mmCIF file of C-alpha atoms in Angstrom:
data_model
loop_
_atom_site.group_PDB
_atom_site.id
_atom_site.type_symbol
_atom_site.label_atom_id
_atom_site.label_comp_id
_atom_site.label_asym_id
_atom_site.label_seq_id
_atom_site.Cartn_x
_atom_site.Cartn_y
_atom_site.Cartn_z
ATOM 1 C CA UNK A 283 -20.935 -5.086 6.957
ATOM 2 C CA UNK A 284 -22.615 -6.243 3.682
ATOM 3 C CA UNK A 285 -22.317 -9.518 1.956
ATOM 4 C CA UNK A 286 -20.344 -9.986 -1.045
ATOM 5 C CA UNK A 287 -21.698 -9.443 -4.053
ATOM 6 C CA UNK A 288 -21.086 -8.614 -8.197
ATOM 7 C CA UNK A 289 -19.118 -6.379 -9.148
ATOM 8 C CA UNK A 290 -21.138 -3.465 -10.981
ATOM 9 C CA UNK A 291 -18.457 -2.781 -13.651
ATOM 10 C CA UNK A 292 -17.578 -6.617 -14.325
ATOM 11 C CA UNK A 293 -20.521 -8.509 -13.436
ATOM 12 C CA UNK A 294 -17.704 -10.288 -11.699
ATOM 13 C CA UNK A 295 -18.027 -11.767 -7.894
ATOM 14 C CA UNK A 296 -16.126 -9.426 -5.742
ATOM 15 C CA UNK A 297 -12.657 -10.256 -4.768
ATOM 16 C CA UNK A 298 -10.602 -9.121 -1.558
ATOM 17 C CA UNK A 299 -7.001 -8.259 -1.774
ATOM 18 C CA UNK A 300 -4.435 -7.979 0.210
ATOM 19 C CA UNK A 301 -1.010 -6.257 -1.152
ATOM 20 C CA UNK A 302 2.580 -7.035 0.683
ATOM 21 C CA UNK A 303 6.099 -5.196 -0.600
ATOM 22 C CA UNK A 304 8.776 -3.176 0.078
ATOM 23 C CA UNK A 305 8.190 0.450 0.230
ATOM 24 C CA UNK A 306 9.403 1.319 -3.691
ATOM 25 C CA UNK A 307 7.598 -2.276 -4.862
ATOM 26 C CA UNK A 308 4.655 -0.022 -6.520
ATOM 27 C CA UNK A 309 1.819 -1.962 -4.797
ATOM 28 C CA UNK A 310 0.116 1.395 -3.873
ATOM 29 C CA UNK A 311 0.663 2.385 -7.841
ATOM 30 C CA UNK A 312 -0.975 -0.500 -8.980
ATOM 31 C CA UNK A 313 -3.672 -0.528 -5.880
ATOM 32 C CA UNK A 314 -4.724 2.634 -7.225
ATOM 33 C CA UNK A 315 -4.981 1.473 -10.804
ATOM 34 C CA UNK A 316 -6.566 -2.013 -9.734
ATOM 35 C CA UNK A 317 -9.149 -0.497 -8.006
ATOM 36 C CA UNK A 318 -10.214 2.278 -10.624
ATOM 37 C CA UNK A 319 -10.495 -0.337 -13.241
ATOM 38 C CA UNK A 320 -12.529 -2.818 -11.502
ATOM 39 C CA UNK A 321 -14.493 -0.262 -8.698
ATOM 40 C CA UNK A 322 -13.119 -1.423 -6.304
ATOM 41 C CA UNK A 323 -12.331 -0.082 -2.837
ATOM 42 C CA UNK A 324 -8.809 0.781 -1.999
ATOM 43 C CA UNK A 325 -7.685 0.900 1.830
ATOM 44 C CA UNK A 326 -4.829 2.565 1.797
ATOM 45 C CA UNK A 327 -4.095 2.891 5.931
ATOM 46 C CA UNK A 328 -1.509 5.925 5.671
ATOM 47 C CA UNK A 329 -4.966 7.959 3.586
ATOM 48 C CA UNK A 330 -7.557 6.214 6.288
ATOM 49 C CA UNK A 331 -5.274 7.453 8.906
ATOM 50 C CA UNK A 332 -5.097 10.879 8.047
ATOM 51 C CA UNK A 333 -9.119 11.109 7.135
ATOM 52 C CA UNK A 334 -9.980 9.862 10.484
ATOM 53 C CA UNK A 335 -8.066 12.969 11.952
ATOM 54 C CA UNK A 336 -9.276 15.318 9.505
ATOM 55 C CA UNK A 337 -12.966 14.249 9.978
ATOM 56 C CA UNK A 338 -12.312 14.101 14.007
ATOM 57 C CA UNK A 339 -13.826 10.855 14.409
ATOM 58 C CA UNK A 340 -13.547 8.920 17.854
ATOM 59 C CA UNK A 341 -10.842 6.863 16.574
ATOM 60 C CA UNK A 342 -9.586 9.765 14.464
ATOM 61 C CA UNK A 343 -9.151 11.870 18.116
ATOM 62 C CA UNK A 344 -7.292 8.583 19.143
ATOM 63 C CA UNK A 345 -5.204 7.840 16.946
ATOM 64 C CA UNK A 346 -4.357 11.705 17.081
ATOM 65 C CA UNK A 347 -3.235 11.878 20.627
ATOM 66 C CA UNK A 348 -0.690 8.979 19.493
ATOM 67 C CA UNK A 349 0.740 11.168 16.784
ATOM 68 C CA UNK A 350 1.109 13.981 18.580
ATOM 69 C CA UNK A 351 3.118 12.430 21.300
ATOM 70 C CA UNK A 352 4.891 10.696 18.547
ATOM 71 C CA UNK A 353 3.932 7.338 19.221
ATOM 72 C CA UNK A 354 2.322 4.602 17.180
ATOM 73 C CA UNK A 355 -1.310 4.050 16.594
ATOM 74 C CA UNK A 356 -1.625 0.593 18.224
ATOM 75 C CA UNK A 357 -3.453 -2.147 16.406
ATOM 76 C CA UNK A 358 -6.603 -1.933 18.103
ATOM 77 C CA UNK A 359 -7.318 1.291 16.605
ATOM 78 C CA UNK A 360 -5.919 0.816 13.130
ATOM 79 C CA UNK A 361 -8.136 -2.623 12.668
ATOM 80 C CA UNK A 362 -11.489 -0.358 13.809
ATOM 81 C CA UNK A 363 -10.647 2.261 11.362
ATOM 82 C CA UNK A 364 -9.709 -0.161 8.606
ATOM 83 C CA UNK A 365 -13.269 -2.212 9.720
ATOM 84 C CA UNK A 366 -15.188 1.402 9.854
ATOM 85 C CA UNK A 367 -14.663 1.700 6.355
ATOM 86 C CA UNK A 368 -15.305 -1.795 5.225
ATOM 87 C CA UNK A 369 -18.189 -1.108 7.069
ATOM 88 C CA UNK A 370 -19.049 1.954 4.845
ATOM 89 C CA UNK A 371 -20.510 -0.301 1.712
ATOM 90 C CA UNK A 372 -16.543 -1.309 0.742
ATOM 91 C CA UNK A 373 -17.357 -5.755 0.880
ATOM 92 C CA UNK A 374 -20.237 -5.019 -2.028
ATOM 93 C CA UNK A 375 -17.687 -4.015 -4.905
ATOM 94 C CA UNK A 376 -14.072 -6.251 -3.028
ATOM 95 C CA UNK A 377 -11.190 -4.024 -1.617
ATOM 96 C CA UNK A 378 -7.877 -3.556 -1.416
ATOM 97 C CA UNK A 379 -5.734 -3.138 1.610
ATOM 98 C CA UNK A 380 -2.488 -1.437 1.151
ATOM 99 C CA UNK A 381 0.023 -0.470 3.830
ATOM 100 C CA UNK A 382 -1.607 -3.171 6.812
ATOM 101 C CA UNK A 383 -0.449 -5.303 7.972
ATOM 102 C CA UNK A 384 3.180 -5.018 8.937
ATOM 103 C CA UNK A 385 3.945 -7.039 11.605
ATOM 104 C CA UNK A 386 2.994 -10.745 12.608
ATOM 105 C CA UNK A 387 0.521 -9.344 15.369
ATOM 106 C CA UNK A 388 -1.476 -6.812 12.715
ATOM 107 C CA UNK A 389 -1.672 -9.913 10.541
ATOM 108 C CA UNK A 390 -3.572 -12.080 13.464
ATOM 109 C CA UNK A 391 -5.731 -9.220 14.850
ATOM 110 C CA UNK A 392 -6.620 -8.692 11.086
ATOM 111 C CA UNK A 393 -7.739 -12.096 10.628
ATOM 112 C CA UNK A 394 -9.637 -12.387 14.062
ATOM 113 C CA UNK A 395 -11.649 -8.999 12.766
ATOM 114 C CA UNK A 396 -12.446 -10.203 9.122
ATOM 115 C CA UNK A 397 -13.896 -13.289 11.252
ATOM 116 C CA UNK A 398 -15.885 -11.501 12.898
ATOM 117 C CA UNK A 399 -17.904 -10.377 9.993
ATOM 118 C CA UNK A 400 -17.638 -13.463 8.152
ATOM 119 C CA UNK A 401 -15.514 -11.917 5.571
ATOM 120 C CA UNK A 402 -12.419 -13.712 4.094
ATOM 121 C CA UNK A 403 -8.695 -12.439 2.052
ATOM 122 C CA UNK A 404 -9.082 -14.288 -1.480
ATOM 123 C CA UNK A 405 -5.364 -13.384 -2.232
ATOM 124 C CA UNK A 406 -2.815 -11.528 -0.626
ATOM 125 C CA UNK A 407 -0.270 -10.123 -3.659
ATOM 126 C CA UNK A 408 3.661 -10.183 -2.756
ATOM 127 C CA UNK A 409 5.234 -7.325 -5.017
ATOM 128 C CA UNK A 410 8.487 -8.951 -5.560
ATOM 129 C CA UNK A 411 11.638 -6.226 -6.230
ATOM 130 C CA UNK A 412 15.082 -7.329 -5.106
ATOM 131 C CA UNK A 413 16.341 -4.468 -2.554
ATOM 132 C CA UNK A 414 19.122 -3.200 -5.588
ATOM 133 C CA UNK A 415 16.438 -1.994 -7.442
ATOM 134 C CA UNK A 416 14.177 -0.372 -4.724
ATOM 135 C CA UNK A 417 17.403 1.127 -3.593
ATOM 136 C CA UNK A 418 17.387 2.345 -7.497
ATOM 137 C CA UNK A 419 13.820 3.625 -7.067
ATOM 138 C CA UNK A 420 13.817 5.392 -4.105
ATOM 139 C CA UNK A 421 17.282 7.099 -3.990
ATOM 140 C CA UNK A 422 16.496 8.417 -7.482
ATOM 141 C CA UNK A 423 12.899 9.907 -6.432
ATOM 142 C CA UNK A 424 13.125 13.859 -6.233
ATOM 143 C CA UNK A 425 10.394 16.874 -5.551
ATOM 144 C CA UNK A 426 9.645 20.329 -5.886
ATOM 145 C CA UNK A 427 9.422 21.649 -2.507
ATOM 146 C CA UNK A 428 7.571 24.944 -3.879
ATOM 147 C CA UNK A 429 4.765 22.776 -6.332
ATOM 148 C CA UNK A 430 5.609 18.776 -4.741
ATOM 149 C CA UNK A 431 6.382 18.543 -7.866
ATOM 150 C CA UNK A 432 8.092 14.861 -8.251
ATOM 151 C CA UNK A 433 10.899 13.242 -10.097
ATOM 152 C CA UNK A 434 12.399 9.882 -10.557
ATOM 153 C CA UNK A 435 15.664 8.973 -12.326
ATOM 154 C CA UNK A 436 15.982 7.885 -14.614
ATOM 155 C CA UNK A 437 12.324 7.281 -15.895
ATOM 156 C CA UNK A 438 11.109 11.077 -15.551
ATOM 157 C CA UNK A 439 13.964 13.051 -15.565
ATOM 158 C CA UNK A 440 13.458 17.730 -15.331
ATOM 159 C CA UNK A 441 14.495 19.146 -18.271
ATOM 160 C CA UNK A 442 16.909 21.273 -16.464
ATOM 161 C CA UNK A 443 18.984 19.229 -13.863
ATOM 162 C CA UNK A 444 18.015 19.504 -10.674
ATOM 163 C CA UNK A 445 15.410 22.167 -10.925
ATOM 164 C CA UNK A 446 11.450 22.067 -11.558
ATOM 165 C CA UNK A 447 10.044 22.249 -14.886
ATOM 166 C CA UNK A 448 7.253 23.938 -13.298
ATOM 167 C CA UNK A 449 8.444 27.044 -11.406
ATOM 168 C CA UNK A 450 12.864 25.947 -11.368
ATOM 169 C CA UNK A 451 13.395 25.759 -7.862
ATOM 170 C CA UNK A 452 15.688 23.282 -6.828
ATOM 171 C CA UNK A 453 14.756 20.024 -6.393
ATOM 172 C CA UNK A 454 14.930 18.139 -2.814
ATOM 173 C CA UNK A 455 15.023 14.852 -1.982
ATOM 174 C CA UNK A 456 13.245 13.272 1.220
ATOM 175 C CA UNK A 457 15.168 12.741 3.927
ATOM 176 C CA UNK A 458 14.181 8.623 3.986
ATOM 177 C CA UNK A 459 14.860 8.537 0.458
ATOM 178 C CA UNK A 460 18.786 8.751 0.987
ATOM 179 C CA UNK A 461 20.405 5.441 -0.076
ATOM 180 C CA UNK A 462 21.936 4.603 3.549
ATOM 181 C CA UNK A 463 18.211 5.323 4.555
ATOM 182 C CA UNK A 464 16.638 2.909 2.691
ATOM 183 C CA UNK A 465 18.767 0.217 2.943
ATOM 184 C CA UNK A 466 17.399 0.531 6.602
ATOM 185 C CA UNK A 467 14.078 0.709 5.930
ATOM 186 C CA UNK A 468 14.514 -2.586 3.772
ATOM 187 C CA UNK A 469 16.280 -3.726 6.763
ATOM 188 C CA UNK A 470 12.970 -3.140 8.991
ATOM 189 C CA UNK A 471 10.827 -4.682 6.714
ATOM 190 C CA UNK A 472 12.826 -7.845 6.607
ATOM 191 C CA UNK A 473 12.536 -8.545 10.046
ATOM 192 C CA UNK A 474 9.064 -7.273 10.708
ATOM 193 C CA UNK A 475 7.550 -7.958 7.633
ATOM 194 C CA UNK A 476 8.853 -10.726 5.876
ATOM 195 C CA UNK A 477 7.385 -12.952 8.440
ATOM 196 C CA UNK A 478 3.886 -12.269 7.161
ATOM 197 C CA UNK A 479 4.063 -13.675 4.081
ATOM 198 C CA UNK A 480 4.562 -16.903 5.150
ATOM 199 C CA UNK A 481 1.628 -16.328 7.259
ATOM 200 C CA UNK A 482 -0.330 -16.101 4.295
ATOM 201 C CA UNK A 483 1.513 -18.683 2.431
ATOM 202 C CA UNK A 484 0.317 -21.099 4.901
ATOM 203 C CA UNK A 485 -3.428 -19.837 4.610
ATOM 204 C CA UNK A 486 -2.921 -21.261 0.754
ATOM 205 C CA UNK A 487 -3.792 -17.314 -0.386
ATOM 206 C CA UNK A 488 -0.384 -15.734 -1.112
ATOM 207 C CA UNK A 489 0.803 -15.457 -4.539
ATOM 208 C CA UNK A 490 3.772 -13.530 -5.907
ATOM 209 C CA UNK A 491 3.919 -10.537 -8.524
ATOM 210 C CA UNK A 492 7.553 -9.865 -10.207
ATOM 211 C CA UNK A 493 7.476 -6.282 -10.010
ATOM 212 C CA UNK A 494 10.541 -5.750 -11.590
ATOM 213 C CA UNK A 495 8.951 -5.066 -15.266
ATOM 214 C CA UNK A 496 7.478 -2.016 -16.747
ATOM 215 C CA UNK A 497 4.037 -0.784 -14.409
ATOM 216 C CA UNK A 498 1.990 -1.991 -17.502
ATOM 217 C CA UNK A 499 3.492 -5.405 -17.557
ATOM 218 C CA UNK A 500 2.907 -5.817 -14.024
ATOM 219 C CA UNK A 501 -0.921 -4.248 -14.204
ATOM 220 C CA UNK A 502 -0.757 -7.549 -16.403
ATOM 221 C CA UNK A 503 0.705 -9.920 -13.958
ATOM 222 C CA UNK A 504 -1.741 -8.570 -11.394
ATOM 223 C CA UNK A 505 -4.418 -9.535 -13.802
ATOM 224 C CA UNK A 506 -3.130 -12.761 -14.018
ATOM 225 C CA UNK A 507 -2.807 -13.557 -10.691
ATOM 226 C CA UNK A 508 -5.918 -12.961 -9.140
ATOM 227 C CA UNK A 509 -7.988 -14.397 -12.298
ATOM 228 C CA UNK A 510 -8.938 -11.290 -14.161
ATOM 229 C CA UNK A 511 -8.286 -10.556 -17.830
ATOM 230 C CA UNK A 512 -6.837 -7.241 -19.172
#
């Protein structure tokens, strides 16, 4: 690991993220912007996962033998991937971790690795959408199963209903996309994940996004809340 340091596009000190929400909240959207903007790193777990396979790394060839038996990677060997690549020159520019933790435990063996390397969260980001409107989001999402083309109504809407603007096949939608489906999911992260946030609310680092405003209005409100200026 490396120590802390400026970051090369701000002249800024680097700052370490965390970012909790519901799956439809847009915290990977705005991870993804974040981190272009300012250079720094983004940990998304779900893309770290699937590199780690693809690249057949020890812990890659673990976590795949999980997978294929359909079981989940356990926590041991999500935290070394995730510290692998904040090993990999990530702590010089800040990160962002997106999609870890989920449950109480992660959140703990998280904390107990960042120790480790003397490395500490300066905020972790609750993207705040009541479940009406993630139900909105996520039932409405659409894709081309020919192109992966993908749609969401109403903000971007085919020309022709229910067919691709790119080659017309007919759209599908994902299986855990269906309403009943993510009302479930919601469910899940209620119980599991809710429980983490006031983990970090009691480490005095949590601080809340409303994330039911346009993406560029809460790019803003990101901004805001972790000191930067637009």
């Amino acid at each position: 690991f490396h120590e802390e340091g400026q970051n090369p596009r701000e002249g800024l000190v680097a700052v370490n993220l965390l970012f909790l929400g519901p799956p439809g909240s847009g915290k990977g959207t705005q991870a993804v912007r974040l981190s272009e903007q300012l250079g720094m790193m983004h940990l998304s777990t779900g893309d770290i996962l699937r590199e780690a396979v693809k690249n057949g790394t020890e812990l890659g060839k673990q976590a795949e033998g999980f997978m294929k038996r359909g079981e989940l990677v356990p926590d041991d060997v999500m935290i070394g991937l995730i510290e692998d690549r904040l090993g990999d020159g990530g702590l010089n520019k800040g990160f962002i971790l997106d999609g870890f933790p989920r449950t109480l435990p992660q959140a703990e063996s998280l904390r107990g690795m960042f120790g480790r390397h003397d490395v500490s969260l300066d905020k972790a980001v609750l993207f705040s959408v009541s479940e009406d409107e993630i139900v909105r989001r996520l039932s409405g999402r659409w894709y081309c199963p020919r192109c992966n083309a993908g749609y969401n109504y109403p903000a971007a809407v085919p020309r022709v209903e229910g067919q691709c603007d790119h080659d017309g096949s007919a759209l599908r939608r994902r299986p855990d996309d269906d309403e009943a489906v993510v009302r479930n999911r919601l469910e899940v992260y209620k119980k599991q994940t809710r429980p983490i946030e006031d983990f970090y609310r009691e480490e005095s680092i949590l601080t809340v996004v409303e994330a039911e405003q346009t993406p560029d209005d809460v790019y803003r409100a990101l901004l805001a809340a972790i000191g930067r200026q637009n």
